[in-house]
Coordinates of C-alpha atoms in Angstrom, one line a residue:
X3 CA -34.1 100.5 -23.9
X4 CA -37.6 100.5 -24.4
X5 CA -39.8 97.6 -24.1
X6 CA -42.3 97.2 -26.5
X7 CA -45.2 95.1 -27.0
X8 CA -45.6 92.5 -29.9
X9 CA -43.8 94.2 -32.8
X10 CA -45.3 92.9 -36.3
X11 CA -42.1 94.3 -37.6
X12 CA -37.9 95.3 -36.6
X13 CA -39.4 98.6 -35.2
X14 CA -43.3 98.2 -34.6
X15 CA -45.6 96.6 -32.1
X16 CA -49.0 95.3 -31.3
X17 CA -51.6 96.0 -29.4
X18 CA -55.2 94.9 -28.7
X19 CA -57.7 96.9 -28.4
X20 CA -61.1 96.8 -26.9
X21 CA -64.6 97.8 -28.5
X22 CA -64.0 101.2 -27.0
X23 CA -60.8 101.6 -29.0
X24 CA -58.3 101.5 -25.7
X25 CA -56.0 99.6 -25.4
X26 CA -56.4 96.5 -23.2
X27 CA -53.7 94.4 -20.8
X28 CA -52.1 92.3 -23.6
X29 CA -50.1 89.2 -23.5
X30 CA -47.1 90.7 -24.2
X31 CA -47.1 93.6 -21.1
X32 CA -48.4 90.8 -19.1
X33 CA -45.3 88.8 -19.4
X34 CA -43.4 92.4 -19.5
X35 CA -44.9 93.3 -15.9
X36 CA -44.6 89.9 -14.1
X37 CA -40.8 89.6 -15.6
X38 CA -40.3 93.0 -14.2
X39 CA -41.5 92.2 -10.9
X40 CA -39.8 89.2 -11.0
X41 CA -36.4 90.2 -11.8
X42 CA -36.4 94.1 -10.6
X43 CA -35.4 94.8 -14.3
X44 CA -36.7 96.0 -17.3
X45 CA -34.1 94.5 -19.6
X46 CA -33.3 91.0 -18.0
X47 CA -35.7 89.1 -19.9
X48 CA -35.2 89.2 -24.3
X49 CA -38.1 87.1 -25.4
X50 CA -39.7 86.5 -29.0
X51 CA -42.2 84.1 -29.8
X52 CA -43.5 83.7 -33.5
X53 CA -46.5 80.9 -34.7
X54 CA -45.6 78.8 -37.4
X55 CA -48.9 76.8 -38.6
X56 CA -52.0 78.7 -37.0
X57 CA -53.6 81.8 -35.6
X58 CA -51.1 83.7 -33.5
X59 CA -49.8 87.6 -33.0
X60 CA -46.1 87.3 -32.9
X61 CA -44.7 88.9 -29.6
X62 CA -41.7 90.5 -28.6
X63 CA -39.8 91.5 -25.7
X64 CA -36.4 93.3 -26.0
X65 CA -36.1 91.0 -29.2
X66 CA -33.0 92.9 -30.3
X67 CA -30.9 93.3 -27.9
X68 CA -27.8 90.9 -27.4
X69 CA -27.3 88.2 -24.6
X70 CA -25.6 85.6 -23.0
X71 CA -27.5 82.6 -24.8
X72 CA -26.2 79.6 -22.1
X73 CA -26.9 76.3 -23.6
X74 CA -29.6 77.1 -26.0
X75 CA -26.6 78.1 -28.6
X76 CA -26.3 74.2 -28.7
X77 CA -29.3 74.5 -31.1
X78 CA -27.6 76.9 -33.4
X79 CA -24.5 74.3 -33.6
X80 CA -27.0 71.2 -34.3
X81 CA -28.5 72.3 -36.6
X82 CA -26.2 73.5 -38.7
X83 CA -24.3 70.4 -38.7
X84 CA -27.6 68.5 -39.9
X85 CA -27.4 71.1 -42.7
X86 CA -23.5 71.2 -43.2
X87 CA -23.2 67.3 -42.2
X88 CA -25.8 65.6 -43.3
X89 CA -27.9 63.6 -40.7
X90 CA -26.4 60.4 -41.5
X91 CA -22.6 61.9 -41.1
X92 CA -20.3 59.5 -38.8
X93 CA -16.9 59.7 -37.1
X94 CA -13.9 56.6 -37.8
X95 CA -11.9 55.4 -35.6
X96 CA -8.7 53.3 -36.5
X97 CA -6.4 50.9 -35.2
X98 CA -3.5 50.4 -37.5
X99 CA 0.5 48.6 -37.7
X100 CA 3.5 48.8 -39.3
X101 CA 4.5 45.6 -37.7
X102 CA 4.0 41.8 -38.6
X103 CA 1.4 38.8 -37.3
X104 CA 3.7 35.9 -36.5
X105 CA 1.4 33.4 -34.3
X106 CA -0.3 34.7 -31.4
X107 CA 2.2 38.1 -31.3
X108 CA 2.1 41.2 -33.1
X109 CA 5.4 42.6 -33.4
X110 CA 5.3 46.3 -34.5
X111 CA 3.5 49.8 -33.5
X112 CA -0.2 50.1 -32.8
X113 CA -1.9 53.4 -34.0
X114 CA -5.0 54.8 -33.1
X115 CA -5.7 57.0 -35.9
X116 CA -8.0 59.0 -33.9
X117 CA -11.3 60.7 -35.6
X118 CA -12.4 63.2 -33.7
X119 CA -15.7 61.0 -32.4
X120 CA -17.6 63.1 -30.0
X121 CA -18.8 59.7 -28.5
X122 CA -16.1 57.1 -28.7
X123 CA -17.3 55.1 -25.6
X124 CA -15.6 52.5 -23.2
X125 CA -18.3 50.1 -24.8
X126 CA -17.8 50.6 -28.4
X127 CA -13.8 50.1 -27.8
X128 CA -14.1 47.2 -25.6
X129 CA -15.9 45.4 -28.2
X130 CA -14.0 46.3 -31.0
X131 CA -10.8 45.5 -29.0
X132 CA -12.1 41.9 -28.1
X133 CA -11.7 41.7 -32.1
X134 CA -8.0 41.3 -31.2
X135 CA -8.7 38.5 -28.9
X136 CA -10.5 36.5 -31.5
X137 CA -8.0 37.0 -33.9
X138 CA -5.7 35.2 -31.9
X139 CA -3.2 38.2 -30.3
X140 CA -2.2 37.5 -27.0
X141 CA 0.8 40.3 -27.7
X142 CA 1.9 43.3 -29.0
X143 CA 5.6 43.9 -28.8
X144 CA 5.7 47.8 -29.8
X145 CA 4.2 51.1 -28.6
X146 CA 0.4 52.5 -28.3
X147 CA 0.6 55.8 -31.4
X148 CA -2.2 57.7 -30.8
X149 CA -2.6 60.1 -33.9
X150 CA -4.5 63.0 -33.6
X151 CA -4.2 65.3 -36.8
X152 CA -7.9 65.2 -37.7
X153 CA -8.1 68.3 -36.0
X154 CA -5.9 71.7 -36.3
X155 CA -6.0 73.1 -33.1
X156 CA -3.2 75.9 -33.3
X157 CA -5.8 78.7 -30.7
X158 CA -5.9 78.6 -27.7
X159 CA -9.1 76.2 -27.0
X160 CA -11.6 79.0 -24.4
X161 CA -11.7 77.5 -21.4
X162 CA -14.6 78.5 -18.8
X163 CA -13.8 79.0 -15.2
X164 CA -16.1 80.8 -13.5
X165 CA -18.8 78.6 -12.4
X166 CA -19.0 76.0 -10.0
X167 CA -15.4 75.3 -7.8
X168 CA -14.9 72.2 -9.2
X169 CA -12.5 72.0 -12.3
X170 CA -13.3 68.5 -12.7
X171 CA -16.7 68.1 -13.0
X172 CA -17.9 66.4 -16.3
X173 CA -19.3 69.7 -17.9
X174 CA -15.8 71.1 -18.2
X175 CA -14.5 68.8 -20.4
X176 CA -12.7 70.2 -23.0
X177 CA -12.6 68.9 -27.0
X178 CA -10.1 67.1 -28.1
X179 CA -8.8 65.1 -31.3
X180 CA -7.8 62.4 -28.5
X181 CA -11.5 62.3 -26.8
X182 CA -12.7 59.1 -25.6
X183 CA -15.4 58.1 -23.4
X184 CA -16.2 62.0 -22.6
X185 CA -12.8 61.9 -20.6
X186 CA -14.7 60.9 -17.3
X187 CA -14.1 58.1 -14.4
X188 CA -17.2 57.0 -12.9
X189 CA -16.4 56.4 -9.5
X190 CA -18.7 53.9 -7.7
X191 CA -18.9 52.8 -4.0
X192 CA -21.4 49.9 -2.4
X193 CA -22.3 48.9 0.7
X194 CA -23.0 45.3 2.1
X195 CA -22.8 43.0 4.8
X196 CA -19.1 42.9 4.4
X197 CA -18.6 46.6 4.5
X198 CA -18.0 49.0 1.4
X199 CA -16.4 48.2 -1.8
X200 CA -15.2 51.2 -4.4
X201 CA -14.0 51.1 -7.7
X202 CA -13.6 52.9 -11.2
X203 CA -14.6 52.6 -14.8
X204 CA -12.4 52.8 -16.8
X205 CA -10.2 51.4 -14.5
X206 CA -6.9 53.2 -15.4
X207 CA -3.6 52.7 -13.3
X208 CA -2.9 56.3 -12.4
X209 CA -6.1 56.3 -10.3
X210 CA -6.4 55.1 -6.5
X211 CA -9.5 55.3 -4.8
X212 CA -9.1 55.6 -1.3
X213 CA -12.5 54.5 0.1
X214 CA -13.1 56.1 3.7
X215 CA -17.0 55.3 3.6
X216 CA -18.5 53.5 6.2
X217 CA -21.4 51.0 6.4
X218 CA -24.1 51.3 8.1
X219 CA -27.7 49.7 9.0
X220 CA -30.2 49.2 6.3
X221 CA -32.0 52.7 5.5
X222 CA -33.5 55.2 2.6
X223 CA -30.0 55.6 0.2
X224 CA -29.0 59.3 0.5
X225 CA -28.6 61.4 -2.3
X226 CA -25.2 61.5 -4.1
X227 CA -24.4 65.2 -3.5
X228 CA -23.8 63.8 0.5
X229 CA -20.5 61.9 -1.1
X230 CA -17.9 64.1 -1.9
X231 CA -14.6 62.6 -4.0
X232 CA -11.8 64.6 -3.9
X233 CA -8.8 64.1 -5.9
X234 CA -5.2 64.3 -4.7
X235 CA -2.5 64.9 -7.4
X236 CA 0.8 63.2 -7.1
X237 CA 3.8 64.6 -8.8
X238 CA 4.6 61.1 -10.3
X239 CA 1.4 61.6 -12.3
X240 CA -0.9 59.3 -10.2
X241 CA -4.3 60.8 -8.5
X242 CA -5.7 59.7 -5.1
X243 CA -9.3 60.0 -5.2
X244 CA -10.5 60.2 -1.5
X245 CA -14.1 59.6 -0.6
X246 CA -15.8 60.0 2.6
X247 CA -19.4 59.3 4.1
X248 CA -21.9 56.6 5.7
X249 CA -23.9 54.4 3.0
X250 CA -26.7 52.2 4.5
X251 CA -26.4 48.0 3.5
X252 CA -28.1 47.9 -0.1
X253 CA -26.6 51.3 -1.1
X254 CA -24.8 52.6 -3.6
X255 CA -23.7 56.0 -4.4
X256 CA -21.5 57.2 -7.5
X257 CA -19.9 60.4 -9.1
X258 CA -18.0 61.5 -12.4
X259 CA -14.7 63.6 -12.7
X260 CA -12.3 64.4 -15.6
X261 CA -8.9 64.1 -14.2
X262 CA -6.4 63.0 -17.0
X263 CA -5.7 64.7 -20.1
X264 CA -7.6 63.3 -22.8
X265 CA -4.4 61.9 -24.7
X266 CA -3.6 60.1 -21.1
X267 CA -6.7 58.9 -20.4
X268 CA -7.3 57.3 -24.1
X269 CA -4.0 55.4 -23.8
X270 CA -4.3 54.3 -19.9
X271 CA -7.9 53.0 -21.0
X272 CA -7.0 51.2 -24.3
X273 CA -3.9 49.6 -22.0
X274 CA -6.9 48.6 -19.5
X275 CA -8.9 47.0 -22.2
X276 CA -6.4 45.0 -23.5
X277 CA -5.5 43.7 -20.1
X278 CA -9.1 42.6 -19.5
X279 CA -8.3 40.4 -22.8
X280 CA -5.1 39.3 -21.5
X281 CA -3.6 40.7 -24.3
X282 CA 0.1 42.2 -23.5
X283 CA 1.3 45.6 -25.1
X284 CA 4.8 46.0 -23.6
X285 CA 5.5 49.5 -25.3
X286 CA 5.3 53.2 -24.1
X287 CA 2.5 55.5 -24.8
X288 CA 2.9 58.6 -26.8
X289 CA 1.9 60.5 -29.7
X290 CA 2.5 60.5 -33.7
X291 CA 1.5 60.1 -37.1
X292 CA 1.1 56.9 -38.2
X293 CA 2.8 55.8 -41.2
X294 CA 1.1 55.6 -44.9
X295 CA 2.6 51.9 -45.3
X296 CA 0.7 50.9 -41.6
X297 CA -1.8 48.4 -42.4
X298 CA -5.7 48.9 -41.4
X299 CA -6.7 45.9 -38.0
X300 CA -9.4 47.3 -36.5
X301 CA -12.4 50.0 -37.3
X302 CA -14.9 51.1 -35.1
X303 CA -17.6 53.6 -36.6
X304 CA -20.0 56.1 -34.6
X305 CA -23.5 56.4 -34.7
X306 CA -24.7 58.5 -37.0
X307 CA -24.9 62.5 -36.6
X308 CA -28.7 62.6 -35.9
X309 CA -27.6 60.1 -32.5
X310 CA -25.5 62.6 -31.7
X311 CA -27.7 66.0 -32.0
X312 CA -30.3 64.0 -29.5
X313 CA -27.4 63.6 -26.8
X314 CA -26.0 66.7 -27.4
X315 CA -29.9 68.4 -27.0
X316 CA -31.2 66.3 -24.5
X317 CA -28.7 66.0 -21.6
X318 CA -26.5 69.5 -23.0
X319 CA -23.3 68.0 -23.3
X320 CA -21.2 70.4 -23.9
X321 CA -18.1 68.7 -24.7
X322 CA -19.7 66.7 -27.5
X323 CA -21.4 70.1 -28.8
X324 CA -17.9 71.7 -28.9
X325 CA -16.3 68.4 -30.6
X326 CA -19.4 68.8 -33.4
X327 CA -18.4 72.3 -34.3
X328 CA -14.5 71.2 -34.5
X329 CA -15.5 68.7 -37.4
X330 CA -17.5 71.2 -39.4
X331 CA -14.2 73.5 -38.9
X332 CA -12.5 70.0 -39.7
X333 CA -14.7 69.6 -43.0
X334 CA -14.6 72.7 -44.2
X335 CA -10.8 74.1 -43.4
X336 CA -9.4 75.9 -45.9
X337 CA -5.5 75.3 -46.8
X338 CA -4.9 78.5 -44.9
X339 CA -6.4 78.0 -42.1
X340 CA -5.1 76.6 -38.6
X341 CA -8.2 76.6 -36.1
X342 CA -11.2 74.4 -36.6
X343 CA -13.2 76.0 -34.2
X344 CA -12.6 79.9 -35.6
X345 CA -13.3 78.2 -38.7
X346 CA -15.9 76.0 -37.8
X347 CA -17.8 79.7 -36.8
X348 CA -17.0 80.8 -39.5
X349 CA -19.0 78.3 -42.0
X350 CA -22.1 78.2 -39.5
X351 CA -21.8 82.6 -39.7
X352 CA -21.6 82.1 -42.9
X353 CA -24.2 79.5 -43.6
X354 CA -26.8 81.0 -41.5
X355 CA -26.2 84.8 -43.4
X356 CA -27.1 82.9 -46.4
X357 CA -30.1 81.6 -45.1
X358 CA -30.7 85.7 -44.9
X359 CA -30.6 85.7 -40.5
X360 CA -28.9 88.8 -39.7
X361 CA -25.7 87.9 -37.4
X362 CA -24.6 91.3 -36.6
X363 CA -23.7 90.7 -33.2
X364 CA -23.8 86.8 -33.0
X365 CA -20.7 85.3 -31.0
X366 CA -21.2 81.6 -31.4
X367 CA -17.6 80.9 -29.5
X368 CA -17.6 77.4 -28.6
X369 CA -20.2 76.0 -30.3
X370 CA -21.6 75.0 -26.8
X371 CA -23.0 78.1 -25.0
X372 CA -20.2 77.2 -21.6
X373 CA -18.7 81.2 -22.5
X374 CA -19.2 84.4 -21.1
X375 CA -18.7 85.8 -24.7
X376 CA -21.7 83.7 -26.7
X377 CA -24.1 86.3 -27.8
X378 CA -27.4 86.3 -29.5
X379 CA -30.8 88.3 -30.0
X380 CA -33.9 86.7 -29.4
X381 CA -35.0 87.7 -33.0
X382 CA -32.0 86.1 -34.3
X383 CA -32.9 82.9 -32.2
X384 CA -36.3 82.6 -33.0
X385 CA -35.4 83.7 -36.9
X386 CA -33.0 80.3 -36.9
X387 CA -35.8 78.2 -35.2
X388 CA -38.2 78.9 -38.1
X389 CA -35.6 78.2 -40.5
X390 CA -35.2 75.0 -38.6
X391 CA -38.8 74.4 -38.9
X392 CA -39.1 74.3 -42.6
X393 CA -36.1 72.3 -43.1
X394 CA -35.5 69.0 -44.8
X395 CA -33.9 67.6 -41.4
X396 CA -36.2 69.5 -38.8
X397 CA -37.8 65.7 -37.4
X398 CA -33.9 65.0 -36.3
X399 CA -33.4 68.4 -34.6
X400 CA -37.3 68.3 -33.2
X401 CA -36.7 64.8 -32.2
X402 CA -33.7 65.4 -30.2
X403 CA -34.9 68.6 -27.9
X404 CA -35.8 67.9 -24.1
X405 CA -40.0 67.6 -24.2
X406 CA -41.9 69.4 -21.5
X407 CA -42.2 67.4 -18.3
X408 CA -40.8 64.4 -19.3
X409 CA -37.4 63.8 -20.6
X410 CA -34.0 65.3 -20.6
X411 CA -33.6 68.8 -18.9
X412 CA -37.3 69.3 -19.2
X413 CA -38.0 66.4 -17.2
X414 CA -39.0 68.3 -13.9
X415 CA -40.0 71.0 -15.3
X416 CA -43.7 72.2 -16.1
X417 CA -44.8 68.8 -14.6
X418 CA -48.2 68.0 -14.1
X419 CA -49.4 71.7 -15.3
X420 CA -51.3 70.1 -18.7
X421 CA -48.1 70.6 -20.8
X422 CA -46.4 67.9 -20.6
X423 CA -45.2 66.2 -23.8
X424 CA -46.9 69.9 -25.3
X425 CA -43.3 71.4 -26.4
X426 CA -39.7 70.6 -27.3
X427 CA -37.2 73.0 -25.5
X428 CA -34.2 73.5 -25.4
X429 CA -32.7 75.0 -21.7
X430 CA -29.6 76.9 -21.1
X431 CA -28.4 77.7 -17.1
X432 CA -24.7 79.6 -16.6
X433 CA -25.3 81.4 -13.0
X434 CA -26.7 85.3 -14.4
X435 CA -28.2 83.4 -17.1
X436 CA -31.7 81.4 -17.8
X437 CA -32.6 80.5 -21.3
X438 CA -35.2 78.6 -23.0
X439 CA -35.9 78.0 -26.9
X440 CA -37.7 75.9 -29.4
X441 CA -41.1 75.1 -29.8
X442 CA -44.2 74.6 -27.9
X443 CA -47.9 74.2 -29.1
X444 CA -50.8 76.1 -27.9
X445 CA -54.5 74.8 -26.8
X446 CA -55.5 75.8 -30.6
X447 CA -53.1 73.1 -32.0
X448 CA -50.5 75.9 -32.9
X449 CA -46.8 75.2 -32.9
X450 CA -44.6 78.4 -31.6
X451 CA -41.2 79.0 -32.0
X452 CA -39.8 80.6 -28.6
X453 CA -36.7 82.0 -27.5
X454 CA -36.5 83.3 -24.2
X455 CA -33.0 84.5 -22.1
X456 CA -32.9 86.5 -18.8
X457 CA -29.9 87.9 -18.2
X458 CA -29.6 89.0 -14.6
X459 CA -27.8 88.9 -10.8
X460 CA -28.9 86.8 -9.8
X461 CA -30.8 84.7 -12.2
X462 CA -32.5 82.2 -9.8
X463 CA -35.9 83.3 -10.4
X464 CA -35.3 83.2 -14.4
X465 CA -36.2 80.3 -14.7
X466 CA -40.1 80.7 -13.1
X467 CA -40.5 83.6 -15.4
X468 CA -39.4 81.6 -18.5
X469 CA -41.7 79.0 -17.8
X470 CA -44.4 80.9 -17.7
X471 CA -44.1 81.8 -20.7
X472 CA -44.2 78.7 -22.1
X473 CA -47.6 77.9 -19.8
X474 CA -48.9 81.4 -21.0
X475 CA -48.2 80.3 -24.3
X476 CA -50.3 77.5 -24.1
X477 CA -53.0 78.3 -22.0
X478 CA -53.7 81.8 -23.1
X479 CA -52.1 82.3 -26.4
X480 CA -51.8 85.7 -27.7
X481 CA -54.4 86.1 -30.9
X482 CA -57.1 88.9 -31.6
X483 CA -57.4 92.1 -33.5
X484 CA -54.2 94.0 -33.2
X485 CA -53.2 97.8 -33.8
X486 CA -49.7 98.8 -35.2
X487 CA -47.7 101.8 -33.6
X488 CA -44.2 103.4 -34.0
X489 CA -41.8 101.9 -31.2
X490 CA -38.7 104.2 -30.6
X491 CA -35.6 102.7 -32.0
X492 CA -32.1 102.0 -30.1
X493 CA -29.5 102.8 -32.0
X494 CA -27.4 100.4 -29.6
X495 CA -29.8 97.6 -29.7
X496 CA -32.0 97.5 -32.4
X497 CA -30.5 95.2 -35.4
X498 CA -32.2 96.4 -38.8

């Protein structure tokens, strides 16, 4: 595919040109070269880059053609749920009965009428639980209903298996209609004078931590990736999580794993909760609808959507990304429909189309970017971010993207080069794949919109060539006189 240099249109480019009338190095080929010697490519890195509210010569790199996006399709979900949802959109959660109060015991069912929360935390139910408590229940003679039809879930849910050897690490999670508390135990051990103590949160009765860590003199704390916990399944249904090492007196060291299916691990932690209030639920666990004639006991309401988009953007969670495109699927399902998620990519397709971006090509897939079958252009990216920057909820996206150098996935990155705090990006990381998008300002007080993926085996070295453009950006942005000329076309790659 040819590369060419700053197109002003689909199938032209840019180029300066100096008083002699030949052409000069531009900004563009510069970023073309070094990502070629960089990557030993000349198709790896798809780049665009587009001002929005100064001087500026739009430039692209292999705009057109279609790549694995990584995390930065977390932007695409976002904000079209600000759009679809509304900023102030928010997720109930129900605790109902179709039993009776008679003194301290309530004698009858207790449904969780489940509502798809992408951030039902161990915090928000322990308080709303302690509602019980106050209201005099010491018992509840009857079963724990969790009720999950607030999402239709009849596909197969794509499940990502190809990075990383752990299949419990938090990033894996998988959405749910019965998600609570991202599905994860945080495992904790600390060392003192009497040795080392371990424990869990939540702390659910099908997990045993078998703590083989030693203490040691007082010293720097080592880093956690020197602790590994490994979990042992038992055929009963229990999990033996073994953890080895030497912590120094002072010391603490933790780590996160999903091991219970979500429907498990919302039960056992409810059950836990309710034993911290000493209140007693002597039924089983299992799953149903709850009846129309149960009777409403306890509500606990999320934050609202705009919360969520910053999480989601700021730390990439993909679980609560992939939850967010469920409800628009949820919101919008036709009667003939029986997947939230192929209908939830539907409406965004949809959405964005009438918003006139050209999908051809697009695969949005999970909402989340954790696929080997997400696709986007760099055009199409950097055509969404400018629709995102003219819209009536662009402080709420802008607001919750990583900022250079100092917070969220950003945080290490571009520090101490003059640019920090100077852009809002999104990143994106699947091993072959680097990505960067959003927007960054320039030393002229210019605002860009950027989209930048490298595609490549290996992709270590992605991530120094994305980050320079962003410092190129900013430090020597691309303006002057420029001089249009025809760029071949790829029939393969070029969207019209």
């Amino acid at each position: 595919m040819s590369l060419a240099a700053a197109p002003v249109s689909a199938d032209e480019s840019a180029e300066s040109t100096g008083t002699s009338g030949k052409p000069i190095d531009t900004w563009t080929s510069q970023m073309r070269d070094y990502a070629e010697n960089s990557l030993n490519s000349e198709e790896a890195l798809s780049m665009a880059a587009i001002p929005l509210n100064g001087p500026g010569i739009e430039q692209y790199i292999n705009a057109d053609q279609l790549m694995s996006p990584g995390s930065i399709m977390k932007l695409v979900t976002t904000y079209a749920a600000l759009e679809l949802l509304g900023p102030s959109y928010r997720w109930d959660t129900r605790f109902l009965t179709d039993g009776t109060l008679t003194g301290d015991t309530l004698e009858g069912d207790l449904y969780v009428d489940m509502g798809g929360d992408p951030k039902l935390t161990i915090e928000r139910l322990w308080t709303l639980l302690s509602e019980l408590q106050g209201m005099g229940i010491s018992t509840i003679k009857g079963d724990l209903v969790l009720d999950g039809d607030v999402f239709q879930l009849t596909d197969e849910q794509p499940v990502f298996k190809d990075n990383g050897d752990n299949p419990h690490a938090p990033f894996l999670v998988q959405p749910s209609p019965y998600l609570s508390n991202l599905n994860l135990i945080h495992f904790q051990v600390r060392s003192d004078e009497r040795g080392t103590q371990a424990w869990s949160t939540p702390a659910l009765k099908q997990i045993v931590i078998d703590n083989r860590v030693t203490s040691s003199a007082e010293a720097p704390c080592p880093a956690r990736r020197y602790f590994e916990w490994e979990p042992v399944f038992h055929d009963d249904g229990r999990v033996t999580v073994r953890v080895n090492g030497d912590l120094p007196r002072g010391c603490r060291t933790s780590g996160y794993l999903s091991l219970l299916p979500q429907e498990e691990y919302t039960a056992s932690m409810i059950r836990s909760l309710l034993a911290d209030l000493d209140i007693e639920l002597t039924g089983r666990d299992r799953l149903g609808k709850t009846p129309e004639e149960a009777r409403l006991l306890l509500t606990t309401t999320s934050p609202d959507l705009a919360s969520m988009v910053r999480d989601i953007n700021k730390w990439s969670s993909n679980v609560m990304a992939r939850q967010l495109l469920l409800t628009i699927g949820a919101e919008y399902r036709a009667d003939e429909e029986q997947s939230d998620r192929v209908t939830g990519v539907r409406i965004i397709t949809e959405w964005l189309e009438s918003k006139g971006v050209n999908t051809a090509g697009m695969v949005i897939e999970n909402g989340a970017g954790l696929t080997r079958e997400g696709r986007i252009s760099a055009r199409q990216g950097a055509q969404i971010l400018q629709l995102a920057w003219n819209s009536r909820f662009s402080a709420d996206l802008l607001t919750s993207l990583p900022l250079i150098g100092l917070d969220g996935t950003m945080a290490r990155r571009l520090r101490n080069t003059g640019m920090d705090g100077e852009g809002r990006i999104k990143t994106g990381y699947l091993e072959g794949v680097r990505s960067i998008a959003g927007f960054t300002r320039d030393g002229n007080n210019t605002t860009w919109a950027v989209v930048g993926m490298v595609n490549n085996d290996p992709a270590w070295n992605g991530q120094a060539v994305l980050d320079r453009v962003l410092y190129s950006l900013h430090f020597r942005p691309p303006t002057g006189t420029t001089l249009s000329r025809a760029t071949p076309a790829n029939p393969d790659t070029s969207i019209q």
